[in-house]
GROMACS .gro file of C-alpha atoms in nm:
model
  443
    1MET     CA    1  16.609  12.729  33.165
    2LEU     CA    2  16.275  12.846  33.335
    3THR     CA    3  16.250  13.134  33.612
    4PRO     CA    4  16.045  13.117  33.853
    5ARG     CA    5  15.724  13.315  33.678
    6ARG     CA    6  15.772  13.102  33.388
    7ALA     CA    7  15.789  12.790  33.544
    8LEU     CA    8  15.454  12.928  33.743
    9ILE     CA    9  15.297  12.946  33.472
   10SER     CA   10  15.385  12.632  33.340
   11LEU     CA   11  15.226  12.419  33.576
   12ALA     CA   12  14.904  12.675  33.561
   13ILE     CA   13  14.828  12.552  33.273
   14VAL     CA   14  14.938  12.163  33.305
   15LEU     CA   15  14.695  12.222  33.559
   16ALA     CA   16  14.430  12.341  33.380
   17ALA     CA   17  14.444  12.118  33.080
   18LEU     CA   18  14.475  11.822  33.351
   19ALA     CA   19  14.066  11.962  33.520
   20LEU     CA   20  13.936  12.005  33.181
   21PRO     CA   21  13.913  11.636  33.166
   22SER     CA   22  13.697  11.671  33.475
   23ALA     CA   23  13.526  11.950  33.422
   24GLY     CA   24  13.403  11.786  33.052
   25VAL     CA   25  13.277  11.522  33.276
   26LYS     CA   26  13.120  11.676  33.577
   27ALA     CA   27  12.931  11.912  33.216
   28ALA     CA   28  12.818  11.561  33.043
   29ASP     CA   29  12.670  11.414  33.403
   30ASP     CA   30  12.511  11.708  33.491
   31GLU     CA   31  12.342  11.724  33.148
   32VAL     CA   32  12.221  11.350  33.158
   33ALA     CA   33  12.113  11.428  33.529
   34THR     CA   34  11.889  11.722  33.374
   35TYR     CA   35  11.759  11.508  33.082
   36LYS     CA   36  11.660  11.217  33.310
   37ARG     CA   37  11.519  11.462  33.565
   38ALA     CA   38  11.285  11.567  33.299
   39VAL     CA   39  11.222  11.228  33.151
   40ASP     CA   40  11.171  11.120  33.503
   41ALA     CA   41  10.909  11.426  33.562
   42SER     CA   42  10.704  11.297  33.165
   43PHE     CA   43  10.704  10.987  33.333
   44ALA     CA   44  10.518  11.052  33.676
   45ALA     CA   45  10.289  11.218  33.451
   46TRP     CA   46  10.195  10.968  33.220
   47LEU     CA   47  10.157  10.738  33.480
   48GLN     CA   48   9.934  10.939  33.655
   49ALA     CA   49   9.731  10.948  33.267
   50LEU     CA   50   9.679  10.590  33.325
   51TRP     CA   51   9.364  10.625  33.546
   52PRO     CA   52   9.091  10.705  33.381
   53ASP     CA   53   9.129  10.333  33.150
   54ALA     CA   54   9.276  10.141  33.478
   55GLU     CA   55   8.926  10.235  33.637
   56ALA     CA   56   8.774  10.162  33.353
   57MET     CA   57   8.906   9.741  33.355
   58GLY     CA   58   8.856   9.772  33.786
   59VAL     CA   59   9.154   9.862  33.972
   60SER     CA   60   9.070  10.026  34.225
   61ARG     CA   61   9.194  10.370  34.361
   62ALA     CA   62   9.405  10.191  34.623
   63VAL     CA   63   9.509   9.905  34.383
   64PHE     CA   64   9.637  10.225  34.164
   65ASP     CA   65   9.899  10.453  34.377
   66ALA     CA   66   9.953  10.185  34.583
   67ASN     CA   67  10.126  10.022  34.299
   68VAL     CA   68  10.183  10.328  34.066
   69LYS     CA   69  10.302  10.583  34.308
   70GLY     CA   70  10.712  10.586  34.329
   71LEU     CA   71  10.723  10.352  34.019
   72LYS     CA   72  11.077  10.460  33.889
   73LEU     CA   73  11.177  10.441  33.495
   74ASP     CA   74  11.442  10.134  33.489
   75TRP     CA   75  11.729  10.289  33.267
   76SER     CA   76  11.901   9.945  33.235
   77LEU     CA   77  11.645   9.788  32.993
   78PRO     CA   78  11.807   9.713  32.633
   79HIS     CA   79  11.604   9.854  32.357
   80LEU     CA   80  11.498  10.186  32.449
   81VAL     CA   81  11.395  10.443  32.296
   82TYR     CA   82  11.552  10.746  32.524
   83PRO     CA   83  11.274  11.068  32.371
   84ASP     CA   84  11.476  11.335  32.175
   85PRO     CA   85  11.420  11.572  32.315
   86ALA     CA   86  11.290  11.466  32.732
   87VAL     CA   87  10.977  11.682  32.679
   88PRO     CA   88  10.849  11.916  32.380
   89GLY     CA   89  11.090  12.193  32.421
   90GLY     CA   90  11.272  12.050  32.764
   91PRO     CA   91  11.667  11.919  32.723
   92PRO     CA   92  11.785  11.801  32.406
   93LEU     CA   93  11.893  11.406  32.424
   94PRO     CA   94  12.254  11.379  32.555
   95LYS     CA   95  12.536  11.203  32.376
   96ALA     CA   96  12.639  11.013  32.677
   97LEU     CA   97  12.240  10.843  32.606
   98ALA     CA   98  12.238  10.810  32.256
   99ASP     CA   99  12.527  10.642  32.246
  100LEU     CA  100  12.328  10.339  32.481
  101MET     CA  101  12.134  10.299  32.224
  102LYS     CA  102  12.412  10.274  31.982
  103PRO     CA  103  12.510   9.881  32.072
  104SER     CA  104  12.907   9.816  32.148
  105ARG     CA  105  12.905   9.546  31.903
  106GLN     CA  106  12.653   9.487  31.651
  107PRO     CA  107  12.470   9.164  31.728
  108GLU     CA  108  12.453   8.911  31.495
  109PHE     CA  109  12.264   8.719  31.334
  110GLU     CA  110  12.326   8.356  31.476
  111PRO     CA  111  12.326   8.064  31.263
  112PRO     CA  112  12.099   7.828  31.384
  113ALA     CA  113  12.291   7.544  31.458
  114GLY     CA  114  12.365   7.757  31.773
  115TYR     CA  115  12.076   7.695  31.947
  116PHE     CA  116  12.052   7.308  31.945
  117ASN     CA  117  12.359   7.176  32.144
  118PRO     CA  118  12.335   6.794  32.219
  119THR     CA  119  12.457   6.747  32.580
  120ALA     CA  120  12.243   7.097  32.710
  121LEU     CA  121  11.931   6.988  32.479
  122SER     CA  122  11.985   6.588  32.641
  123ALA     CA  123  11.995   6.779  32.977
  124LEU     CA  124  11.684   6.901  32.940
  125ALA     CA  125  11.510   6.656  32.828
  126ALA     CA  126  11.650   6.400  33.188
  127THR     CA  127  11.519   6.714  33.339
  128GLY     CA  128  11.162   6.715  33.154
  129ARG     CA  129  11.171   6.296  33.195
  130SER     CA  130  11.273   6.308  33.558
  131LYS     CA  131  10.947   6.598  33.617
  132MET     CA  132  10.657   6.385  33.421
  133ALA     CA  133  10.792   6.164  33.685
  134GLN     CA  134  10.695   6.420  33.947
  135LEU     CA  135  10.349   6.489  33.861
  136ALA     CA  136  10.285   6.246  33.640
  137PRO     CA  137   9.862   6.309  33.801
  138GLN     CA  138   9.851   6.645  33.714
  139LEU     CA  139  10.038   6.626  33.392
  140ALA     CA  140   9.814   6.379  33.286
  141ALA     CA  141   9.514   6.556  33.368
  142ILE     CA  142   9.665   6.884  33.207
  143GLN     CA  143   9.703   6.664  32.949
  144LYS     CA  144   9.283   6.544  32.968
  145GLN     CA  145   9.194   6.853  32.985
  146TYR     CA  146   9.320   7.038  32.711
  147ASN     CA  147   9.445   6.814  32.465
  148VAL     CA  148   9.739   6.897  32.432
  149PRO     CA  149  10.096   6.648  32.546
  150ALA     CA  150  10.242   6.702  32.853
  151SER     CA  151  10.566   6.665  32.703
  152ILE     CA  152  10.511   6.973  32.550
  153VAL     CA  153  10.383   7.155  32.824
  154VAL     CA  154  10.721   7.015  33.010
  155ALA     CA  155  10.949   7.192  32.716
  156ILE     CA  156  10.831   7.468  32.745
  157TRP     CA  157  10.845   7.480  33.124
  158GLY     CA  158  11.257   7.376  33.032
  159ARG     CA  159  11.332   7.624  32.790
  160GLU     CA  160  11.181   7.932  32.906
  161THR     CA  161  11.289   7.911  33.305
  162GLY     CA  162  11.471   7.600  33.315
  163PHE     CA  163  11.148   7.462  33.517
  164GLY     CA  164  11.201   7.790  33.723
  165LYS     CA  165  11.567   7.747  33.791
  166VAL     CA  166  11.645   8.077  33.617
  167ASP     CA  167  11.631   8.465  33.774
  168MET     CA  168  11.366   8.701  33.705
  169PRO     CA  169  11.564   8.990  33.833
  170PHE     CA  170  11.296   9.282  33.748
  171ASP     CA  171  10.976   9.405  33.931
  172ALA     CA  172  10.722   9.318  33.652
  173LEU     CA  173  10.557   9.672  33.652
  174SER     CA  174  10.904   9.907  33.692
  175ALA     CA  175  10.976   9.722  33.398
  176ILE     CA  176  10.617   9.722  33.154
  177ALA     CA  177  10.531  10.077  33.242
  178THR     CA  178  10.970  10.169  33.137
  179GLN     CA  179  10.865   9.973  32.771
  180GLY     CA  180  10.511  10.100  32.755
  181PHE     CA  181  10.650  10.525  32.782
  182MET     CA  182  11.007  10.418  32.577
  183GLY     CA  183  11.019  10.061  32.485
  184ARG     CA  184  10.955   9.990  32.104
  185ARG     CA  185  10.592   9.898  32.149
  186THR     CA  186  10.424  10.103  32.372
  187ASP     CA  187  10.104  10.116  32.276
  188GLU     CA  188  10.148   9.793  32.372
  189PHE     CA  189  10.310   9.797  32.713
  190ARG     CA  190  10.087  10.007  32.806
  191ASN     CA  191   9.828   9.792  32.736
  192GLU     CA  192   9.987   9.550  32.994
  193LEU     CA  193  10.069   9.805  33.252
  194LEU     CA  194   9.729   9.832  33.289
  195VAL     CA  195   9.650   9.446  33.276
  196ALA     CA  196   9.908   9.411  33.608
  197LEU     CA  197   9.707   9.669  33.765
  198LYS     CA  198   9.407   9.426  33.729
  199ILE     CA  199   9.594   9.104  33.787
  200LEU     CA  200   9.690   9.271  34.131
  201GLN     CA  201   9.340   9.375  34.164
  202GLU     CA  202   9.233   9.031  34.092
  203GLY     CA  203   9.468   8.883  34.422
  204HIS     CA  204   9.626   8.685  34.185
  205ALA     CA  205   9.970   8.823  34.270
  206THR     CA  206  10.142   9.043  34.525
  207ARG     CA  207  10.380   9.301  34.369
  208ALA     CA  208  10.694   9.121  34.536
  209MET     CA  209  10.561   8.807  34.338
  210MET     CA  210  10.527   8.976  34.010
  211LYS     CA  211  10.885   8.924  33.922
  212SER     CA  212  11.033   8.911  33.517
  213SER     CA  213  11.235   8.891  33.231
  214TRP     CA  214  11.294   9.323  33.111
  215ALA     CA  215  11.060   9.246  32.887
  216GLY     CA  216  10.815   9.173  33.159
  217ALA     CA  217  10.741   8.806  33.099
  218MET     CA  218  10.610   8.615  33.391
  219GLY     CA  219  10.557   8.329  33.601
  220TYR     CA  220  10.754   7.897  33.510
  221THR     CA  221  10.552   7.968  33.141
  222GLN     CA  222  10.700   8.277  33.124
  223PHE     CA  223  10.347   8.486  33.015
  224LEU     CA  224  10.355   8.876  33.006
  225PRO     CA  225   9.970   9.001  33.153
  226THR     CA  226   9.766   8.994  32.827
  227ASP     CA  227   9.901   8.576  32.784
  228PHE     CA  228   9.756   8.509  33.189
  229ASP     CA  229   9.442   8.738  33.133
  230LYS     CA  230   9.362   8.550  32.791
  231TYR     CA  231   9.487   8.167  32.919
  232GLY     CA  232   9.574   8.175  33.281
  233VAL     CA  233   9.343   7.927  33.434
  234ASP     CA  234   9.345   7.809  33.812
  235PHE     CA  235   9.413   7.408  33.749
  236ASP     CA  236   9.412   7.332  34.117
  237ALA     CA  237   9.105   7.579  34.234
  238ASP     CA  238   9.259   7.728  34.526
  239GLY     CA  239   9.067   8.092  34.397
  240LYS     CA  240   9.369   8.201  34.200
  241ARG     CA  241   9.534   8.201  33.913
  242ASP     CA  242   9.924   8.145  34.009
  243ILE     CA  243  10.169   8.093  33.770
  244TRP     CA  244  10.450   8.286  33.980
  245GLY     CA  245  10.420   7.960  34.228
  246THR     CA  246  10.234   7.708  34.127
  247VAL     CA  247  10.395   7.477  33.852
  248THR     CA  248  10.031   7.319  33.797
  249ASP     CA  249   9.845   7.660  33.734
  250ALA     CA  250  10.160   7.743  33.500
  251LEU     CA  251  10.180   7.398  33.298
  252ALA     CA  252   9.764   7.435  33.310
  253SER     CA  253   9.763   7.785  33.117
  254ALA     CA  254  10.074   7.690  32.894
  255ALA     CA  255   9.848   7.421  32.767
  256ASN     CA  256   9.511   7.643  32.778
  257SER     CA  257   9.688   7.898  32.540
  258LEU     CA  258   9.890   7.631  32.280
  259HIS     CA  259   9.526   7.501  32.336
  260SER     CA  260   9.294   7.863  32.272
  261GLN     CA  261   9.500   7.948  31.905
  262GLY     CA  262   9.434   7.586  31.794
  263TRP     CA  263   9.671   7.251  31.937
  264ASP     CA  264   9.568   6.961  31.784
  265GLY     CA  265   9.618   6.757  32.015
  266ALA     CA  266   9.600   6.393  31.714
  267GLN     CA  267   9.864   6.574  31.563
  268SER     CA  268  10.242   6.635  31.541
  269TRP     CA  269  10.434   6.966  31.593
  270GLY     CA  270  10.632   6.806  31.260
  271TYR     CA  271  10.881   6.569  31.132
  272GLU     CA  272  11.241   6.586  31.023
  273VAL     CA  273  11.213   6.506  30.652
  274LYS     CA  274  11.508   6.390  30.416
  275LEU     CA  275  11.503   6.606  30.103
  276PRO     CA  276  11.515   6.472  29.736
  277ALA     CA  277  11.866   6.611  29.539
  278LYS     CA  278  11.830   6.932  29.366
  279PHE     CA  279  11.532   7.019  29.581
  280ASP     CA  280  11.385   7.381  29.545
  281CYS     CA  281  11.399   7.537  29.861
  282THR     CA  282  11.160   7.822  29.751
  283LEU     CA  283  10.943   7.583  29.818
  284GLN     CA  284  10.937   7.651  30.182
  285GLY     CA  285  10.642   7.824  30.461
  286PRO     CA  286  10.337   7.779  30.564
  287ASP     CA  287  10.177   7.941  30.238
  288LYS     CA  288  10.288   7.668  30.055
  289ALA     CA  289  10.106   7.453  30.274
  290LEU     CA  290  10.036   7.101  30.099
  291PRO     CA  291   9.903   6.763  30.218
  292ILE     CA  292  10.166   6.570  30.341
  293SER     CA  293  10.124   6.281  30.032
  294GLU     CA  294  10.200   6.584  29.786
  295TRP     CA  295  10.534   6.612  29.931
  296MET     CA  296  10.533   6.279  29.902
  297LYS     CA  297  10.474   6.264  29.604
  298LEU     CA  298  10.793   6.538  29.542
  299GLY     CA  299  11.016   6.287  29.681
  300VAL     CA  300  11.014   6.401  30.046
  301VAL     CA  301  11.052   6.110  30.347
  302ARG     CA  302  11.085   6.163  30.672
  303VAL     CA  303  11.489   6.017  30.861
  304LYS     CA  304  11.569   5.660  30.857
  305ASP     CA  305  11.273   5.549  30.644
  306ARG     CA  306  10.939   5.578  30.910
  307PRO     CA  307  10.656   5.619  30.739
  308PHE     CA  308  10.442   5.889  30.783
  309PRO     CA  309  10.079   5.819  31.044
  310GLN     CA  310   9.885   5.646  30.773
  311GLU     CA  311   9.567   5.848  30.898
  312ARG     CA  312   9.769   6.169  30.890
  313LEU     CA  313   9.832   6.204  30.513
  314SER     CA  314   9.593   6.455  30.443
  315ASP     CA  315   9.699   6.683  30.704
  316GLN     CA  316   9.816   7.023  30.551
  317ALA     CA  317  10.203   7.049  30.589
  318PHE     CA  318  10.429   7.254  30.487
  319LEU     CA  319  10.819   7.331  30.467
  320VAL     CA  320  11.059   7.441  30.736
  321LEU     CA  321  11.446   7.535  30.623
  322PRO     CA  322  11.629   7.721  30.930
  323ALA     CA  323  11.947   7.695  30.816
  324GLY     CA  324  11.774   7.645  30.387
  325LEU     CA  325  11.929   7.380  30.272
  326LYS     CA  326  12.238   7.359  30.471
  327GLY     CA  327  12.080   7.162  30.759
  328PRO     CA  328  11.753   6.965  30.894
  329ALA     CA  329  11.462   7.007  30.716
  330PHE     CA  330  11.071   6.976  30.838
  331LEU     CA  331  10.773   6.957  30.746
  332ALA     CA  332  10.517   7.130  31.040
  333THR     CA  333  10.168   7.076  31.104
  334ASN     CA  334   9.986   7.383  31.267
  335ASN     CA  335  10.073   7.326  31.547
  336PHE     CA  336  10.456   7.407  31.473
  337SER     CA  337  10.224   7.734  31.411
  338VAL     CA  338  10.045   7.777  31.744
  339LEU     CA  339  10.412   7.678  31.924
  340LYS     CA  340  10.498   8.047  31.717
  341LEU     CA  341  10.193   8.188  31.887
  342TYR     CA  342  10.362   8.116  32.217
  343ASN     CA  343  10.741   8.310  32.042
  344ASN     CA  344  10.737   8.407  31.729
  345SER     CA  345  11.028   8.219  31.558
  346ASP     CA  346  11.098   7.933  31.424
  347VAL     CA  347  11.407   7.758  31.632
  348TYR     CA  348  11.187   7.833  31.897
  349ALA     CA  349  10.954   7.613  31.839
  350ILE     CA  350  11.155   7.364  31.666
  351PHE     CA  351  11.348   7.335  32.021
  352VAL     CA  352  11.021   7.247  32.195
  353GLY     CA  353  10.840   7.019  31.983
  354HIS     CA  354  11.221   6.827  31.959
  355VAL     CA  355  11.317   6.864  32.299
  356ALA     CA  356  10.899   6.730  32.380
  357ASP     CA  357  10.952   6.429  32.158
  358MET     CA  358  11.264   6.356  32.377
  359ILE     CA  359  11.096   6.375  32.687
  360ALA     CA  360  10.853   6.183  32.561
  361ALA     CA  361  11.001   5.867  32.317
  362ASN     CA  362  11.381   5.948  32.501
  363ALA     CA  363  11.476   6.057  32.161
  364PRO     CA  364  11.842   6.164  32.022
  365ALA     CA  365  11.934   6.497  32.130
  366ASP     CA  366  12.139   6.474  31.717
  367PHE     CA  367  11.878   6.545  31.392
  368VAL     CA  368  11.964   6.288  31.133
  369ALA     CA  369  12.116   6.571  30.888
  370ALA     CA  370  12.355   6.780  30.996
  371TRP     CA  371  12.424   7.171  31.052
  372GLN     CA  372  12.618   7.260  30.738
  373PRO     CA  373  12.936   7.571  30.812
  374VAL     CA  374  12.736   7.838  30.718
  375GLU     CA  375  12.883   8.200  30.752
  376SER     CA  376  12.748   8.525  31.016
  377PHE     CA  377  12.693   8.784  30.972
  378PRO     CA  378  12.600   9.161  31.131
  379ARG     CA  379  12.200   9.200  31.186
  380ASP     CA  380  12.229   9.573  31.061
  381ARG     CA  381  12.446   9.376  30.696
  382ILE     CA  382  12.110   9.175  30.688
  383GLN     CA  383  11.919   9.421  30.771
  384ARG     CA  384  12.003   9.654  30.473
  385PHE     CA  385  12.028   9.398  30.255
  386GLN     CA  386  11.644   9.304  30.333
  387GLU     CA  387  11.583   9.632  30.236
  388VAL     CA  388  11.737   9.710  29.938
  389LEU     CA  389  11.508   9.337  29.885
  390VAL     CA  390  11.197   9.554  29.928
  391ALA     CA  391  11.294   9.808  29.735
  392ARG     CA  392  11.286   9.535  29.428
  393GLY     CA  393  10.941   9.405  29.488
  394TYR     CA  394  10.997   9.172  29.703
  395ASP     CA  395  10.809   9.099  30.008
  396VAL     CA  396  11.096   8.943  30.320
  397GLY     CA  397  10.893   8.952  30.569
  398ASN     CA  398  11.023   9.127  30.894
  399VAL     CA  399  11.329   9.343  30.773
  400ASP     CA  400  11.459   9.321  31.113
  401GLY     CA  401  11.813   9.121  31.019
  402LEU     CA  402  11.682   8.824  31.072
  403ALA     CA  403  11.664   8.567  30.806
  404GLY     CA  404  11.274   8.408  30.834
  405PHE     CA  405  11.127   8.212  30.615
  406LYS     CA  406  11.007   8.486  30.304
  407THR     CA  407  11.429   8.643  30.373
  408ARG     CA  408  11.492   8.277  30.319
  409ARG     CA  409  11.306   8.205  29.964
  410THR     CA  410  11.361   8.529  29.809
  411ILE     CA  411  11.754   8.425  29.873
  412GLY     CA  412  11.640   8.158  29.670
  413VAL     CA  413  11.503   8.293  29.398
  414GLU     CA  414  11.786   8.553  29.401
  415GLU     CA  415  12.031   8.203  29.378
  416GLN     CA  416  11.762   8.102  29.141
  417LYS     CA  417  11.807   8.380  28.850
  418ARG     CA  418  12.215   8.448  28.885
  419GLY     CA  419  12.248   8.082  28.805
  420LEU     CA  420  12.452   8.013  29.185
  421PRO     CA  421  12.400   7.723  29.370
  422GLN     CA  422  12.069   7.752  29.555
  423SER     CA  423  12.095   7.705  29.941
  424CYS     CA  424  11.791   7.995  30.035
  425TYR     CA  425  12.074   8.095  30.339
  426PRO     CA  426  12.215   8.412  30.342
  427SER     CA  427  12.591   8.418  30.157
  428SER     CA  428  12.886   8.671  30.174
  429THR     CA  429  12.825   8.619  29.744
  430LEU     CA  430  12.478   8.691  29.697
  431VAL     CA  431  12.459   8.877  30.015
  432ASN     CA  432  12.793   9.098  29.931
  433ALA     CA  433  12.661   9.154  29.519
  434VAL     CA  434  12.352   9.290  29.583
  435LEU     CA  435  12.469   9.579  29.817
  436LYS     CA  436  12.693   9.664  29.552
  437GLU     CA  437  12.483   9.672  29.317
  438ALA     CA  438  12.213   9.925  29.538
  439SER     CA  439  12.533  10.132  29.590
  440ALA     CA  440  12.602  10.133  29.223
  441ALA     CA  441  12.260  10.258  29.192
  442ALA     CA  442  12.253  10.491  29.388
  443ASN     CA  443  12.601  10.687  29.278
   0.00000   0.00000   0.00000
């Protein structure tokens, strides 16, 4: 039986125990607040240090101060790299923030079939055809000026912002400045911020108009400031290059971007093709380009028995196998590579080209070849797989957990060496074997 004194002692112990988590949370919160204050102060100094470069770009002190004063870091943005310590000699990175930089669930390397939902493609193409009819005179003029099919720029518009319906929730200057200060490509985004100030100086947009994605891409066709500076055009001749509120300026700017980077108006972006049995999938990639006539000699044909255009048989083309031999195959022209300059992704370029074909020719949403079932992997596992392959002397392209054409090609080589069925696409059989060998060698 507890005496009154012991009961009071027990109660005090319980209350103290209950208070500990609260005290711990407060201490962690205080640690984060102290760290963020130090980083915010460093950010403010970093912003002010931009002035000489901004002035060299023609930005006035008034415009600089009006837009930089009070600019805050956007701590909500993804893929940030928090400084550790906050400043030299300052508070260290708190564990609570370090944990935020680690994704709660490792994103998967997604199979490409997920990008090509037929229902979504059909809806996008139907809206695209409606926009083509509504803007027929403007689009005809854009196509004539830049020699880029109107269907391509309309497909880009649809892909990037759903024809302007996708909300851009971020203040572009804040997003770009945050990326420039503690993103993964700080030098690149520092320059983007300077060019964004130049855009404001020249009066092409107001600060309120400059809403963006988390990565700072703006307007109907999602231009970074440097893209706007190089390729933005005033197509309606009202004195402003307005990609935010004027659809024709935005579409013409996208067309100018493609044209300026090498679009050939006489070529298709590419062709869906059928490969002969037991075709060597390591022949994929732009560095393996051949004239279309040479691909034909290797047994590559267009789907549905369509002929390649006779006048294009001498064009250089390369094989694109986004799912290796487990999905549709494409012969791509240089125009495909130009689309990748807009967004460096095979599936993006195929998506835009395919939707453009659907818009222009009322083509079906499905490809002729089916997407076969493939395995999904956490990106960190594919990245580790790539690291091991690089250590063995392979060129896998970017070591980023994504299976680009060089990684797919390397997989095909490894499959050949090991007597596995060739697919040129990640499989647990190959990935696990390579990683197990690397682990055994390390031990």
